[in-house]
Amino acid sequence: MTKVADKKKVLILGGGPNRIGQGIEFDYCCCHASFALREENVESIMINCNPETVSTDYDTSDKLYFEPLTVEDVMSIVDIEKPFGAIVQFGGQTPLNISGPLAKAGLNILGTSPDSIDIAEDRKRFQQMIKKLKLVQPDNGTATSQEEAIAVANRVGYPVVVRPSFVLGGRAMEIVYDEKGLTDYMTKAIEASPERPILIDKFLEDAIEVDVDAIADGDTCVIGGILEHIEEAGIHSGDSAMVLPPHTLGKDIIDTIRKNTYAMAMELKVKGLMNVQYAVKNNIVYVLEVNPRASRTIPFVSKAIGSPLAKLATKVMLGMTLKELGFTKEKKTGYVCVKESVFPFIRFPGVDAILGPEMRSTGEVMGIDSTFGAAYAKSQIAAGQNLPLKGNVFISVKNQDKRNIIFIAKKLFDLGFTIMATSGTADAMKSSDIDVEVLPKLQEGRPNILDLMKDGKVALVITTPSGKATKEDEAKIRSHAILHNVPLITTISGAQASVNGIENMTKHKKISVKPLQDYYK
């Protein structure tokens, strides 16, 4: 029989089994919650069922229940332990999905109320909040049938982002460009989840995405970090490289983002952590979604600013104010931090390494330096993508990227690289006075790009996917780059950042290293 202690007790609900979209970042938050409870002399009871996590180590919490994260299992532990309350913000989407039923069953949910969580999750209630606060979101709608979906898409205009509601890691999320694509998607989605509505949003092409992590105590909201995505909208936030502080957004845009974040935190009466995703297009700030919980960027932001956000949020949930905790204003950094994602493509030969709205990364790394170029270069090295300083660069991009690739190719050429391309991209470069070696397309002759990669004669591949469906040749080039360990870039914004990093390494020759504590000073 489990020994039940007399002192105040709090349950921490973990993330459950590891899968793409939910893993180590939430485990970090759960561990910090346990450490914070110990500091406040509260017994921590961890409920999690993943043997690969630190939160299930015997010495992390006072007590561990290795059980599934279901309402029945949690309530049977509540019957034994009779806790003061439960923390559901730190285990990702899994505990959040059961917070409502747990509250109805009589469990005290600490921090943000289940009703506020529901406002953020429920599309119609969320829309009402956005209208009340006079904020902007992309045109959208919900559908439970094919007919409804077509009507919504026609109203908002293609392309649209479609996804099931209450999902994790962008699972089953797609960008759809026409009615046939939408019909195909709805057929699969209704079969998979007939009782849940499908969310349909206008897709903002070429927008800049921004993630904001904030902490609030019900009266005050403090922003932990504003992260600008390096990849454009349409790539899942868990797969995007991000930079803190934002490096291309103007002060007025950042001020609008701050104001919107404060307004939503107060309206939702957030107690603890909150993550907001924005898109910026034509100087308009759109609210994409709000998560009243810890996000996967909390460990990164905490390291970047030198403040343990998950620990502070736990103490807020116990009733302390941000003023009491000494965290009352956003921290300014005099340095640049870059978060880069790590992908498992090398373990899956033949898989196309293209990024999209469904999350595919399995880890992340951090680069930190005084300039963006140096920080980005460090993040690439840490992620296993060693940016070259010389050699042949193969470039093949879709038509709408040809204008932007000229500046990137020119910079690489000036840095001493040899530029290679197939005829279409090569013509665009030649007209801008860039020397380029023309390679035959895969079906036109040899030696083609695949042969050169095999022979170790390619230092870098830049290829952006064309059209709705990825062409077979493009997919082959990307999978061969992974197979032969050639650095691969699949977005124009990623290419711009990489050139910035290469230029920095060429200029400084060596990478400087110093401890985090020196940056915080």
Coordinates of C-alpha atoms in Angstrom, one line a residue:
M1 CA 0.0 0.0 0.0
T2 CA 1.3 3.5 -0.9
K3 CA 2.4 5.6 2.1
V4 CA 0.3 8.8 2.2
A5 CA 2.1 11.9 3.6
D6 CA 0.3 14.6 5.7
K7 CA 1.9 17.7 4.2
K8 CA 0.4 19.7 1.3
K9 CA 0.6 17.7 -2.0
V10 CA 0.4 18.6 -5.6
L11 CA 0.0 16.3 -8.6
I12 CA 2.1 17.0 -11.7
L13 CA 0.7 15.4 -14.9
G14 CA 3.5 14.5 -17.4
G15 CA 3.4 14.1 -21.1
G16 CA 2.9 10.4 -21.4
P17 CA 4.7 8.3 -24.1
N18 CA 7.3 10.2 -26.2
R19 CA 6.2 11.0 -29.8
I20 CA 7.0 13.6 -32.3
G21 CA 5.6 16.9 -31.0
Q22 CA 5.7 16.1 -27.4
G23 CA 8.8 14.9 -25.5
I24 CA 11.9 16.2 -23.8
E25 CA 10.8 19.9 -23.5
F26 CA 7.7 19.0 -21.5
D27 CA 9.7 16.6 -19.4
Y28 CA 12.0 19.6 -18.6
C29 CA 9.0 21.6 -17.4
C30 CA 7.7 18.7 -15.2
C31 CA 11.1 18.3 -13.5
H32 CA 11.3 22.1 -12.8
A33 CA 7.8 22.0 -11.4
S34 CA 8.9 19.2 -9.0
F35 CA 12.0 21.2 -8.0
A36 CA 9.9 24.3 -7.3
L37 CA 7.4 22.4 -5.2
R38 CA 10.3 21.0 -3.1
E39 CA 11.6 24.6 -2.6
E40 CA 8.2 25.6 -1.3
N41 CA 8.0 22.5 1.0
V42 CA 5.1 20.9 -1.0
E43 CA 5.1 17.2 -1.7
S44 CA 5.4 16.6 -5.5
I45 CA 3.6 13.6 -7.0
M46 CA 4.5 12.9 -10.6
I47 CA 2.1 10.9 -12.8
N48 CA 3.8 9.8 -16.0
C49 CA 4.3 6.6 -18.0
N50 CA 7.4 7.0 -20.0
P51 CA 10.6 5.2 -18.7
E52 CA 12.8 7.4 -21.0
T53 CA 12.2 10.6 -19.1
V54 CA 14.0 12.4 -16.2
S55 CA 10.6 13.1 -14.6
T56 CA 10.2 9.3 -13.9
D57 CA 13.6 9.1 -12.2
Y58 CA 13.1 8.0 -8.6
D59 CA 14.8 11.1 -7.1
T60 CA 13.1 13.8 -9.3
S61 CA 9.8 14.0 -7.3
D62 CA 8.7 12.8 -3.8
K63 CA 6.4 10.2 -5.3
L64 CA 6.0 8.7 -8.8
Y65 CA 2.9 7.0 -10.1
F66 CA 3.9 5.2 -13.3
E67 CA 0.4 5.2 -14.8
P68 CA -1.4 6.2 -18.1
L69 CA -2.7 9.7 -18.3
T70 CA -6.4 9.0 -18.3
V71 CA -9.2 10.6 -16.2
E72 CA -9.8 7.2 -14.5
D73 CA -6.2 6.6 -13.6
V74 CA -5.6 10.1 -12.3
M75 CA -8.8 10.1 -10.2
S76 CA -7.9 6.8 -8.6
I77 CA -4.6 8.4 -7.5
V78 CA -6.5 11.4 -6.2
D79 CA -8.7 9.1 -4.1
I80 CA -5.5 7.7 -2.4
E81 CA -3.4 10.9 -2.1
K82 CA -6.1 13.6 -1.6
P83 CA -3.9 16.3 -3.1
F84 CA -4.3 20.1 -2.8
G85 CA -4.5 20.3 -6.6
A86 CA -2.9 19.3 -10.0
I87 CA -0.6 21.0 -12.5
V88 CA -1.7 20.2 -16.1
Q89 CA 0.2 23.0 -17.9
F90 CA 3.5 21.1 -18.2
G91 CA 2.8 17.9 -20.0
G92 CA 1.9 19.3 -23.4
Q93 CA -1.5 18.6 -25.0
T94 CA -2.2 15.3 -23.2
P95 CA -3.0 16.6 -19.7
L96 CA -4.7 19.7 -21.2
N97 CA -7.2 17.4 -23.0
I98 CA -8.3 15.8 -19.8
S99 CA -8.3 18.9 -17.6
G100 CA -12.0 19.6 -18.1
P101 CA -13.2 16.1 -17.1
L102 CA -10.8 16.1 -14.1
A103 CA -12.2 19.4 -12.8
K104 CA -15.7 18.1 -13.2
A105 CA -14.7 15.0 -11.2
G106 CA -13.7 17.4 -8.3
L107 CA -9.9 17.8 -8.8
N108 CA -8.6 21.3 -8.2
I109 CA -6.7 22.4 -11.4
L110 CA -4.0 24.8 -10.3
G111 CA -3.2 27.8 -12.5
T112 CA -5.3 28.7 -15.5
S113 CA -8.9 27.4 -15.2
P114 CA -10.2 24.6 -17.5
D115 CA -12.8 27.1 -18.8
S116 CA -10.0 29.4 -20.0
I117 CA -8.2 26.4 -21.5
D118 CA -11.4 25.6 -23.4
I119 CA -11.7 29.2 -24.7
A120 CA -8.3 28.8 -26.3
E121 CA -9.1 25.3 -27.7
D122 CA -12.7 25.9 -28.8
R123 CA -12.7 27.7 -32.2
K124 CA -16.0 29.5 -31.7
R125 CA -15.2 30.7 -28.2
F126 CA -11.7 31.7 -29.3
Q127 CA -13.1 33.8 -32.2
Q128 CA -15.5 35.6 -29.8
M129 CA -12.5 36.5 -27.6
I130 CA -10.5 37.8 -30.6
K131 CA -13.4 40.0 -31.7
K132 CA -14.0 41.3 -28.1
L133 CA -10.3 42.3 -27.8
K134 CA -10.4 43.8 -31.4
L135 CA -7.5 41.6 -32.5
V136 CA -7.0 40.1 -36.0
Q137 CA -6.9 36.4 -37.0
P138 CA -6.8 34.8 -40.5
D139 CA -10.2 34.1 -42.0
N140 CA -11.3 30.7 -40.8
G141 CA -14.1 28.3 -40.1
T142 CA -14.9 24.8 -39.0
A143 CA -16.5 21.9 -40.8
T144 CA -17.7 18.4 -40.0
S145 CA -18.6 17.4 -43.6
Q146 CA -17.1 17.8 -47.0
E147 CA -19.9 20.2 -48.1
E148 CA -19.2 22.5 -45.1
A149 CA -15.4 22.4 -45.7
I150 CA -15.8 23.4 -49.4
A151 CA -18.1 26.3 -48.4
V152 CA -15.6 27.5 -45.8
A153 CA -12.6 27.2 -48.2
N154 CA -14.5 29.1 -50.9
R155 CA -15.4 31.9 -48.5
V156 CA -11.8 32.4 -47.1
G157 CA -10.1 31.6 -50.4
Y158 CA -7.3 29.1 -51.2
P159 CA -4.7 28.1 -50.1
V160 CA -6.1 26.9 -46.7
V161 CA -4.5 25.2 -43.7
V162 CA -6.7 22.2 -42.6
R163 CA -6.2 20.3 -39.4
P164 CA -8.2 18.3 -36.9
S165 CA -9.0 20.1 -33.6
F166 CA -7.2 19.2 -30.3
V167 CA -4.1 17.7 -32.0
L168 CA -0.4 17.5 -31.1
G169 CA 2.6 18.4 -33.2
G170 CA 0.5 19.5 -36.2
R171 CA -0.5 15.9 -36.8
A172 CA -2.6 15.4 -39.9
M173 CA -2.2 19.1 -40.7
E174 CA -2.0 20.1 -44.4
I175 CA -1.9 23.1 -46.7
V176 CA -4.5 22.6 -49.4
Y177 CA -4.4 24.5 -52.7
D178 CA -7.7 23.5 -54.4
E179 CA -11.0 21.7 -54.0
K180 CA -9.7 18.3 -55.0
G181 CA -7.0 18.4 -52.3
L182 CA -9.6 19.5 -49.8
T183 CA -12.1 16.7 -50.8
D184 CA -9.2 14.1 -50.4
Y185 CA -8.3 15.5 -47.0
M186 CA -11.8 15.6 -45.7
T187 CA -12.5 12.0 -46.7
K188 CA -9.5 10.8 -44.6
A189 CA -10.2 13.2 -41.7
I190 CA -13.9 12.3 -41.3
E191 CA -13.0 8.6 -41.2
A192 CA -10.2 9.2 -38.6
S193 CA -12.2 11.5 -36.3
P194 CA -15.9 11.8 -37.1
E195 CA -16.9 13.5 -33.8
R196 CA -14.3 16.3 -34.0
P197 CA -14.6 19.3 -36.3
I198 CA -11.9 20.1 -38.9
L199 CA -10.4 23.6 -38.6
I200 CA -9.9 25.5 -41.8
D201 CA -7.8 28.7 -41.9
K202 CA -6.7 31.0 -44.7
F203 CA -3.0 30.2 -45.3
L204 CA -0.9 33.4 -45.2
E205 CA 1.8 32.7 -47.8
D206 CA 5.3 34.3 -47.2
A207 CA 4.2 35.6 -43.7
I208 CA 6.8 35.8 -40.8
E209 CA 5.7 33.6 -37.9
V210 CA 6.4 34.6 -34.3
D211 CA 6.2 32.6 -31.1
V212 CA 5.8 34.4 -27.7
D213 CA 6.2 32.7 -24.4
A214 CA 4.8 34.6 -21.4
I215 CA 4.0 34.1 -17.7
A216 CA 1.1 35.7 -15.9
D217 CA -0.3 35.6 -12.3
G218 CA -3.8 36.8 -13.0
D219 CA -3.0 40.5 -12.6
T220 CA 0.4 40.9 -14.3
C221 CA 1.8 39.4 -17.5
V222 CA 5.5 39.3 -18.3
I223 CA 6.9 38.2 -21.7
G224 CA 9.6 35.6 -21.4
G225 CA 10.7 35.8 -25.0
I226 CA 9.6 36.8 -28.5
L227 CA 11.0 34.3 -31.1
E228 CA 11.0 35.1 -34.8
H229 CA 10.8 32.1 -37.0
I230 CA 13.5 31.9 -39.7
E231 CA 11.4 29.7 -42.0
E232 CA 8.3 31.4 -43.4
A233 CA 4.7 30.5 -42.4
G234 CA 3.6 27.0 -43.3
I235 CA 6.4 25.1 -41.5
H236 CA 5.5 23.7 -38.1
S237 CA 6.8 25.8 -35.2
G238 CA 8.5 22.7 -33.8
D239 CA 10.5 22.4 -37.0
S240 CA 11.4 26.0 -37.6
A241 CA 14.7 27.6 -36.7
M242 CA 13.9 30.6 -34.4
V243 CA 15.9 33.7 -33.3
L244 CA 15.6 35.6 -30.0
P245 CA 15.4 38.6 -30.0
P246 CA 13.6 39.0 -33.4
H247 CA 16.0 40.3 -36.0
T248 CA 13.9 41.6 -38.9
L249 CA 10.7 42.9 -37.2
G250 CA 10.2 46.6 -36.6
K251 CA 9.6 48.1 -33.1
D252 CA 5.9 48.9 -33.9
I253 CA 5.2 45.3 -34.9
I254 CA 6.9 44.0 -31.7
D255 CA 5.0 46.5 -29.6
T256 CA 1.7 45.3 -31.2
I257 CA 2.7 41.7 -30.4
R258 CA 3.4 42.7 -26.7
K259 CA 0.1 44.5 -26.4
N260 CA -1.9 41.6 -27.9
T261 CA -0.2 39.1 -25.6
Y262 CA -1.0 41.1 -22.5
A263 CA -4.6 41.6 -23.6
M264 CA -5.1 37.8 -24.1
A265 CA -3.4 36.8 -20.9
M266 CA -5.7 39.1 -18.9
E267 CA -8.8 38.0 -20.8
L268 CA -8.0 34.3 -20.2
K269 CA -7.0 35.0 -16.6
V270 CA -3.8 33.1 -17.2
K271 CA -2.0 31.8 -14.1
G272 CA 1.2 30.3 -15.2
L273 CA 2.6 29.9 -18.7
M274 CA 1.1 30.9 -22.0
N275 CA 2.3 30.5 -25.6
V276 CA 1.0 32.6 -28.5
Q277 CA 1.7 32.1 -32.2
Y278 CA 1.4 35.1 -34.5
A279 CA 1.9 35.6 -38.2
V280 CA 3.0 39.0 -39.6
K281 CA 2.1 39.9 -43.2
N282 CA 2.0 43.4 -44.8
N283 CA 2.6 44.9 -41.4
I284 CA -0.6 43.2 -40.0
V285 CA -0.2 41.0 -36.9
Y286 CA -2.5 38.0 -37.0
V287 CA -3.2 35.8 -34.0
L288 CA -2.8 32.1 -35.1
E289 CA -3.3 30.3 -31.8
V290 CA -3.0 30.6 -28.0
N291 CA -1.9 27.7 -25.8
P292 CA -2.4 28.4 -22.0
R293 CA 0.3 26.0 -21.1
A294 CA 4.1 25.5 -21.3
S295 CA 5.3 25.3 -24.9
R296 CA 8.1 23.4 -26.4
T297 CA 10.2 26.6 -26.5
I298 CA 10.1 27.1 -22.7
P299 CA 13.5 25.4 -22.0
F300 CA 15.2 27.4 -24.8
V301 CA 13.7 30.8 -23.7
S302 CA 14.6 30.0 -20.1
K303 CA 18.3 29.3 -21.0
A304 CA 18.3 32.4 -23.3
I305 CA 17.2 34.9 -20.7
G306 CA 18.6 33.1 -17.6
S307 CA 15.3 32.7 -15.8
P308 CA 13.7 29.3 -15.1
L309 CA 10.2 30.1 -16.4
A310 CA 8.6 26.7 -15.6
K311 CA 9.8 27.0 -12.0
L312 CA 8.4 30.5 -11.6
A313 CA 5.1 29.4 -13.2
T314 CA 4.8 26.6 -10.6
K315 CA 5.2 29.1 -7.8
V316 CA 2.6 31.3 -9.4
M317 CA 0.2 28.3 -9.5
L318 CA 0.8 27.9 -5.8
G319 CA -0.5 31.4 -5.2
M320 CA 2.6 33.6 -5.3
T321 CA 2.7 36.8 -7.4
L322 CA 5.3 37.7 -10.0
K323 CA 6.2 40.7 -7.9
E324 CA 7.0 38.4 -4.9
L325 CA 9.1 36.3 -7.2
G326 CA 11.0 39.3 -8.5
F327 CA 10.1 38.7 -12.2
T328 CA 8.2 41.8 -13.2
K329 CA 9.6 42.9 -16.6
E330 CA 10.8 41.4 -19.8
K331 CA 14.5 40.7 -19.9
K332 CA 16.5 42.4 -22.6
T333 CA 19.4 40.3 -24.1
G334 CA 22.5 42.0 -25.5
Y335 CA 23.2 38.8 -27.5
V336 CA 21.4 36.6 -30.1
C337 CA 20.1 33.1 -29.5
V338 CA 19.1 30.7 -32.3
K339 CA 17.1 27.5 -31.8
E340 CA 17.5 25.0 -34.5
S341 CA 15.7 21.7 -35.0
V342 CA 17.3 18.3 -35.4
F343 CA 15.8 15.9 -37.8
P344 CA 15.9 12.0 -38.0
F345 CA 16.1 11.9 -41.8
I346 CA 19.5 10.1 -41.9
R347 CA 17.9 7.1 -40.2
F348 CA 15.2 6.9 -42.9
P349 CA 16.9 6.5 -46.3
G350 CA 14.8 7.6 -49.2
V351 CA 12.5 9.8 -47.0
D352 CA 11.9 13.3 -48.5
A353 CA 13.4 15.9 -46.2
I354 CA 10.9 18.5 -46.9
L355 CA 9.3 20.5 -44.1
G356 CA 5.6 21.4 -43.8
P357 CA 2.8 21.9 -41.2
E358 CA 3.2 18.5 -39.7
M359 CA 6.1 18.3 -37.2
R360 CA 9.0 16.0 -38.1
S361 CA 11.9 17.1 -35.8
T362 CA 13.1 14.9 -32.9
G363 CA 15.2 17.4 -31.0
E364 CA 16.7 20.9 -30.9
V365 CA 19.9 22.7 -30.3
M366 CA 20.9 26.3 -29.4
G367 CA 23.5 28.7 -30.8
I368 CA 24.4 31.8 -28.9
D369 CA 26.7 34.7 -29.8
S370 CA 26.8 38.5 -30.1
T371 CA 25.6 38.5 -33.8
F372 CA 22.9 36.6 -35.7
G373 CA 25.4 35.2 -38.2
A374 CA 27.7 33.7 -35.6
A375 CA 24.7 32.3 -33.5
Y376 CA 23.1 30.8 -36.6
A377 CA 26.4 29.1 -37.6
K378 CA 26.8 27.6 -34.1
S379 CA 23.2 26.3 -34.2
Q380 CA 23.9 24.6 -37.6
I381 CA 27.1 22.9 -36.4
A382 CA 25.3 21.7 -33.2
A383 CA 22.4 20.3 -35.4
G384 CA 24.9 18.3 -37.5
Q385 CA 24.6 20.6 -40.5
N386 CA 28.2 21.8 -41.0
L387 CA 28.1 24.8 -43.2
P388 CA 30.9 24.8 -45.8
L389 CA 33.4 27.6 -46.3
K390 CA 34.3 26.6 -49.9
G391 CA 33.3 24.2 -52.7
N392 CA 30.4 23.6 -55.1
V393 CA 26.9 24.8 -54.3
F394 CA 24.0 23.3 -56.2
I395 CA 20.9 25.5 -56.5
S396 CA 17.5 24.6 -57.9
V397 CA 14.5 26.6 -56.8
K398 CA 10.8 27.1 -57.8
N399 CA 9.9 30.0 -60.1
Q400 CA 8.7 32.4 -57.4
D401 CA 12.0 32.0 -55.5
K402 CA 14.2 32.8 -58.5
R403 CA 14.3 36.5 -57.8
N404 CA 15.3 36.0 -54.2
I405 CA 17.9 33.3 -54.9
I406 CA 19.9 35.8 -57.1
F407 CA 21.2 37.7 -54.0
I408 CA 22.0 34.5 -52.2
A409 CA 23.9 33.0 -55.1
K410 CA 25.8 36.3 -55.7
K411 CA 26.9 36.4 -52.1
L412 CA 28.1 32.7 -52.2
F413 CA 29.9 33.5 -55.5
D414 CA 31.6 36.5 -53.9
L415 CA 32.6 34.3 -51.0
G416 CA 34.5 32.0 -53.4
F417 CA 32.0 29.2 -54.0
T418 CA 31.3 27.6 -57.4
I419 CA 27.6 27.8 -58.3
M420 CA 26.0 24.9 -60.1
A421 CA 22.4 24.8 -61.3
T422 CA 20.0 23.1 -63.8
S423 CA 19.0 25.2 -66.8
G424 CA 15.9 27.1 -65.4
T425 CA 17.7 28.4 -62.3
A426 CA 21.0 28.9 -64.2
D427 CA 19.3 31.2 -66.8
A428 CA 18.0 33.4 -64.0
M429 CA 21.5 33.7 -62.6
K430 CA 23.3 34.3 -65.9
S431 CA 21.0 37.3 -66.6
S432 CA 22.3 38.7 -63.3
D433 CA 26.0 38.2 -64.3
I434 CA 26.6 35.2 -62.0
D435 CA 29.0 32.6 -63.3
V436 CA 27.2 29.3 -63.1
E437 CA 28.0 25.7 -64.2
V438 CA 24.9 24.2 -65.9
L439 CA 24.2 20.6 -64.9
P440 CA 21.8 18.3 -66.8
K441 CA 18.5 17.4 -65.2
L442 CA 18.4 13.8 -63.9
Q443 CA 16.8 12.4 -67.0
E444 CA 18.9 14.5 -69.4
G445 CA 22.3 13.0 -69.0
R446 CA 25.4 12.4 -66.7
P447 CA 27.2 13.4 -64.6
N448 CA 24.2 15.0 -62.9
I449 CA 23.8 16.3 -59.3
L450 CA 23.3 12.8 -57.9
D451 CA 26.6 11.6 -59.4
L452 CA 28.5 14.6 -58.1
M453 CA 27.1 14.2 -54.6
K454 CA 28.0 10.5 -54.7
D455 CA 31.6 11.5 -55.6
G456 CA 31.8 14.0 -52.8
K457 CA 32.0 17.0 -55.1
V458 CA 29.1 19.0 -53.7
A459 CA 29.5 21.1 -50.5
L460 CA 25.9 22.5 -50.2
V461 CA 22.5 21.9 -51.8
I462 CA 19.8 24.6 -51.9
T463 CA 16.5 23.4 -53.3
T464 CA 13.0 24.7 -52.7
P465 CA 10.0 22.5 -53.6
S466 CA 7.8 23.5 -56.6
G467 CA 4.1 23.3 -56.8
K468 CA 1.6 21.4 -54.7
A469 CA 3.1 17.9 -55.1
T470 CA 6.9 17.6 -54.7
K471 CA 8.4 16.5 -58.0
E472 CA 10.1 13.2 -58.1
D473 CA 13.5 14.6 -59.2
E474 CA 13.5 17.2 -56.4
A475 CA 12.7 14.5 -53.8
K476 CA 15.6 12.3 -55.1
I477 CA 18.0 15.2 -54.8
R478 CA 17.0 15.9 -51.2
S479 CA 17.1 12.3 -50.1
H480 CA 20.6 11.8 -51.8
A481 CA 21.8 14.9 -50.0
I482 CA 20.8 13.4 -46.7
L483 CA 22.3 10.0 -47.7
H484 CA 25.7 11.5 -48.6
N485 CA 25.8 13.9 -45.7
V486 CA 25.6 17.1 -47.8
P487 CA 24.2 20.1 -46.0
L488 CA 20.6 20.6 -47.3
I489 CA 18.5 23.8 -47.3
T490 CA 14.9 23.8 -48.5
T491 CA 13.7 27.4 -47.8
I492 CA 14.9 30.8 -49.1
S493 CA 14.9 32.2 -45.6
G494 CA 17.0 29.3 -44.4
A495 CA 19.4 29.9 -47.3
Q496 CA 19.7 33.6 -46.4
A497 CA 20.4 32.8 -42.7
S498 CA 23.0 30.1 -43.8
V499 CA 24.8 32.6 -46.0
N500 CA 24.9 35.0 -43.1
G501 CA 26.5 32.2 -41.0
I502 CA 29.0 31.2 -43.7
E503 CA 30.0 34.9 -44.1
N504 CA 30.6 35.2 -40.4
M505 CA 32.7 32.0 -40.2
T506 CA 34.7 33.1 -43.3
K507 CA 35.4 36.5 -41.7
H508 CA 36.3 35.3 -38.2
K509 CA 37.9 31.9 -39.1
K510 CA 37.2 30.5 -35.6
I511 CA 34.2 30.2 -33.4
S512 CA 34.3 31.9 -30.0
V513 CA 33.0 30.0 -27.0
K514 CA 32.1 31.3 -23.5
P515 CA 29.8 30.2 -20.7
L516 CA 26.1 31.2 -20.5
Q517 CA 26.8 33.1 -17.2
D518 CA 29.1 35.5 -19.1
Y519 CA 26.3 36.3 -21.5
Y520 CA 23.9 36.9 -18.6
K521 CA 26.3 39.5 -17.1

